[in-house]
PDB file of C-alpha atoms in Angstrom:
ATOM      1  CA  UNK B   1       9.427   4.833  12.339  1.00 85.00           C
ATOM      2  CA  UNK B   2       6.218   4.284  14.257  1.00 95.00           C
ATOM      3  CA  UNK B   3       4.164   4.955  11.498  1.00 95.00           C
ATOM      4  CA  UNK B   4       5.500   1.965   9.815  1.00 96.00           C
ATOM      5  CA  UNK B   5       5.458  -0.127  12.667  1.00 97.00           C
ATOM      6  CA  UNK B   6       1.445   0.573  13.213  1.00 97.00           C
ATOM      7  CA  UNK B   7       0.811   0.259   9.187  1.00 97.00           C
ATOM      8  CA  UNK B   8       1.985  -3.016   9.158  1.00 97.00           C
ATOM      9  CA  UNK B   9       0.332  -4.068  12.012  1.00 98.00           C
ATOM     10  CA  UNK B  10      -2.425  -2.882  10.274  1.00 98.00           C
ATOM     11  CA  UNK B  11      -1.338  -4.971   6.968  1.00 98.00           C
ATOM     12  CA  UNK B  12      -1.431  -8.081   9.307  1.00 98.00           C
ATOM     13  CA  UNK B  13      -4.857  -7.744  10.272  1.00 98.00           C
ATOM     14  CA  UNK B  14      -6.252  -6.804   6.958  1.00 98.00           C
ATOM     15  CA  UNK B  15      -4.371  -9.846   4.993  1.00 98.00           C
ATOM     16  CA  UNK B  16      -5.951 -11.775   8.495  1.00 98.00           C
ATOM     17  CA  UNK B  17      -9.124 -10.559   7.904  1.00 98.00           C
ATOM     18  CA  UNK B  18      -9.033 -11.003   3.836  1.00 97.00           C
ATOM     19  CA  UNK B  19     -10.070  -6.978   2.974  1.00 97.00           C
ATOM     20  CA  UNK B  20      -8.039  -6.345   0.052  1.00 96.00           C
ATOM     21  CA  UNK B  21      -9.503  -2.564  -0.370  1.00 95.00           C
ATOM     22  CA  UNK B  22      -7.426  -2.145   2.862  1.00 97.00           C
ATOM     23  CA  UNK B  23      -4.807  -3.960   2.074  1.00 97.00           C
ATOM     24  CA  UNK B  24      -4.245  -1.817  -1.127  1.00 97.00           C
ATOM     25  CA  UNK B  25      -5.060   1.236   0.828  1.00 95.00           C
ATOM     26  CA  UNK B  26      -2.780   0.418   3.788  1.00 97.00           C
ATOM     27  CA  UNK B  27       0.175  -0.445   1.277  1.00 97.00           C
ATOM     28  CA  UNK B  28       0.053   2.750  -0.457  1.00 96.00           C
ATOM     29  CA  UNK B  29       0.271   4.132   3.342  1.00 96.00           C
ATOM     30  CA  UNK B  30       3.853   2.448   3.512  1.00 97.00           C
ATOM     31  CA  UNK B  31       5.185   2.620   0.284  1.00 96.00           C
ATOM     32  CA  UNK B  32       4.734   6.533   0.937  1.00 95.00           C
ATOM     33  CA  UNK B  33       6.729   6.263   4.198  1.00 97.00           C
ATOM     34  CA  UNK B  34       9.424   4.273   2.255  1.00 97.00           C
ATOM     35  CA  UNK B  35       9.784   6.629  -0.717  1.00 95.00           C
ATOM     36  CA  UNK B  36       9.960   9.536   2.294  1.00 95.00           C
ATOM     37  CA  UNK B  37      13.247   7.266   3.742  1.00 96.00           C
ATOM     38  CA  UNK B  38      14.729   7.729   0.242  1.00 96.00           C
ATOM     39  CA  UNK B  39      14.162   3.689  -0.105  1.00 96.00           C
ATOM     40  CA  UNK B  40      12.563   3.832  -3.501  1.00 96.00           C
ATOM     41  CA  UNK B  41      12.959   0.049  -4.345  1.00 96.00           C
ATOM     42  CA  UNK B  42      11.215  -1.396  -1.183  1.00 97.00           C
ATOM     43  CA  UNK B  43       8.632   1.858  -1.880  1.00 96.00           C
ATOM     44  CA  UNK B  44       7.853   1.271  -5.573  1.00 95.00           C
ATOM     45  CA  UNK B  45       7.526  -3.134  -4.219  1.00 96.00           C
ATOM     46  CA  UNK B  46       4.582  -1.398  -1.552  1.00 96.00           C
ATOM     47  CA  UNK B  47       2.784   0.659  -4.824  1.00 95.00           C
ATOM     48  CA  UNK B  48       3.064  -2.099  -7.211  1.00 95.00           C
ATOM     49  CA  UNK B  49       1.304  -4.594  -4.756  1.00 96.00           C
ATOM     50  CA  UNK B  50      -1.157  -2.193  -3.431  1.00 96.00           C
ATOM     51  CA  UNK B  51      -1.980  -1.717  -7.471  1.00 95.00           C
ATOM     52  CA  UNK B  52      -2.393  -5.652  -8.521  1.00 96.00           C
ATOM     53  CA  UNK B  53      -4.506  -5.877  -5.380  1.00 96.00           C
ATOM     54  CA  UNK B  54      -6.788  -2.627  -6.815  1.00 95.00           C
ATOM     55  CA  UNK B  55      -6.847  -4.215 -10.235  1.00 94.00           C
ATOM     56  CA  UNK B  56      -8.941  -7.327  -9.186  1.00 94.00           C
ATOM     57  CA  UNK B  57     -11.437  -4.767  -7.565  1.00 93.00           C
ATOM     58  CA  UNK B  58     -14.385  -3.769  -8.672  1.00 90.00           C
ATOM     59  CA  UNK B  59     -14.027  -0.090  -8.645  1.00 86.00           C
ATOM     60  CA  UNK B  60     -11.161   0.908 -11.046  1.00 83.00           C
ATOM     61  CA  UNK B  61     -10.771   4.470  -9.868  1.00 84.00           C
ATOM     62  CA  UNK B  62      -8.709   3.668  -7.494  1.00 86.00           C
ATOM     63  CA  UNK B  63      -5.686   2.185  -9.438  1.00 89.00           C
ATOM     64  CA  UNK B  64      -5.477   5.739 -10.238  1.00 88.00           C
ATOM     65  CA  UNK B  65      -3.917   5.996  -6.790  1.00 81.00           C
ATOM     66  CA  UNK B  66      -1.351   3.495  -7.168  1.00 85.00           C
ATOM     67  CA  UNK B  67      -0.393   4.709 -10.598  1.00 89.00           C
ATOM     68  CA  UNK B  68       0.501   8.197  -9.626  1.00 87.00           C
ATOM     69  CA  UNK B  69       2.667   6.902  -6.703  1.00 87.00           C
ATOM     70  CA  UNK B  70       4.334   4.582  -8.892  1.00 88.00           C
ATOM     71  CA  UNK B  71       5.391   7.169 -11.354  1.00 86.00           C
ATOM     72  CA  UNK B  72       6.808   9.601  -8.388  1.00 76.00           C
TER      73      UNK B  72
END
């Protein structure tokens, strides 16, 4: 889809650029496109990376959002 396509465009230039709030954020933003395709496995590999990115932040709140994607 072109949602996907412009995500991980977006991916690149966030993992360029070193922002790992974004990167979590923007990973969430595809695993959620996968898990719409039915393509749980390659969705659940998206949340689980977006949420060992959010652990090593400071502001813990937001695993929260990786968590309850993970257990959808």
């Amino acid at each position: 889809s072109q949602a996907l396509i412009h995500f991980e465009k977006a991916l690149n230039v966030f993992e360029t650029m070193n922002w790992s709030q974004r990167i979590a954020v923007t990973k969430i933003s595809i695993g959620r496109i996968y898990l719409s395709q039915s393509n749980f496995d390659q969705a659940l590999e998206y949340f689980k990376g977006s949420l060992s990115i959010f652990e090593t932040l400071p502001e813990k709140s937001d695993i929260a959002f990786s968590l309850n994607d993970i257990s959808s």
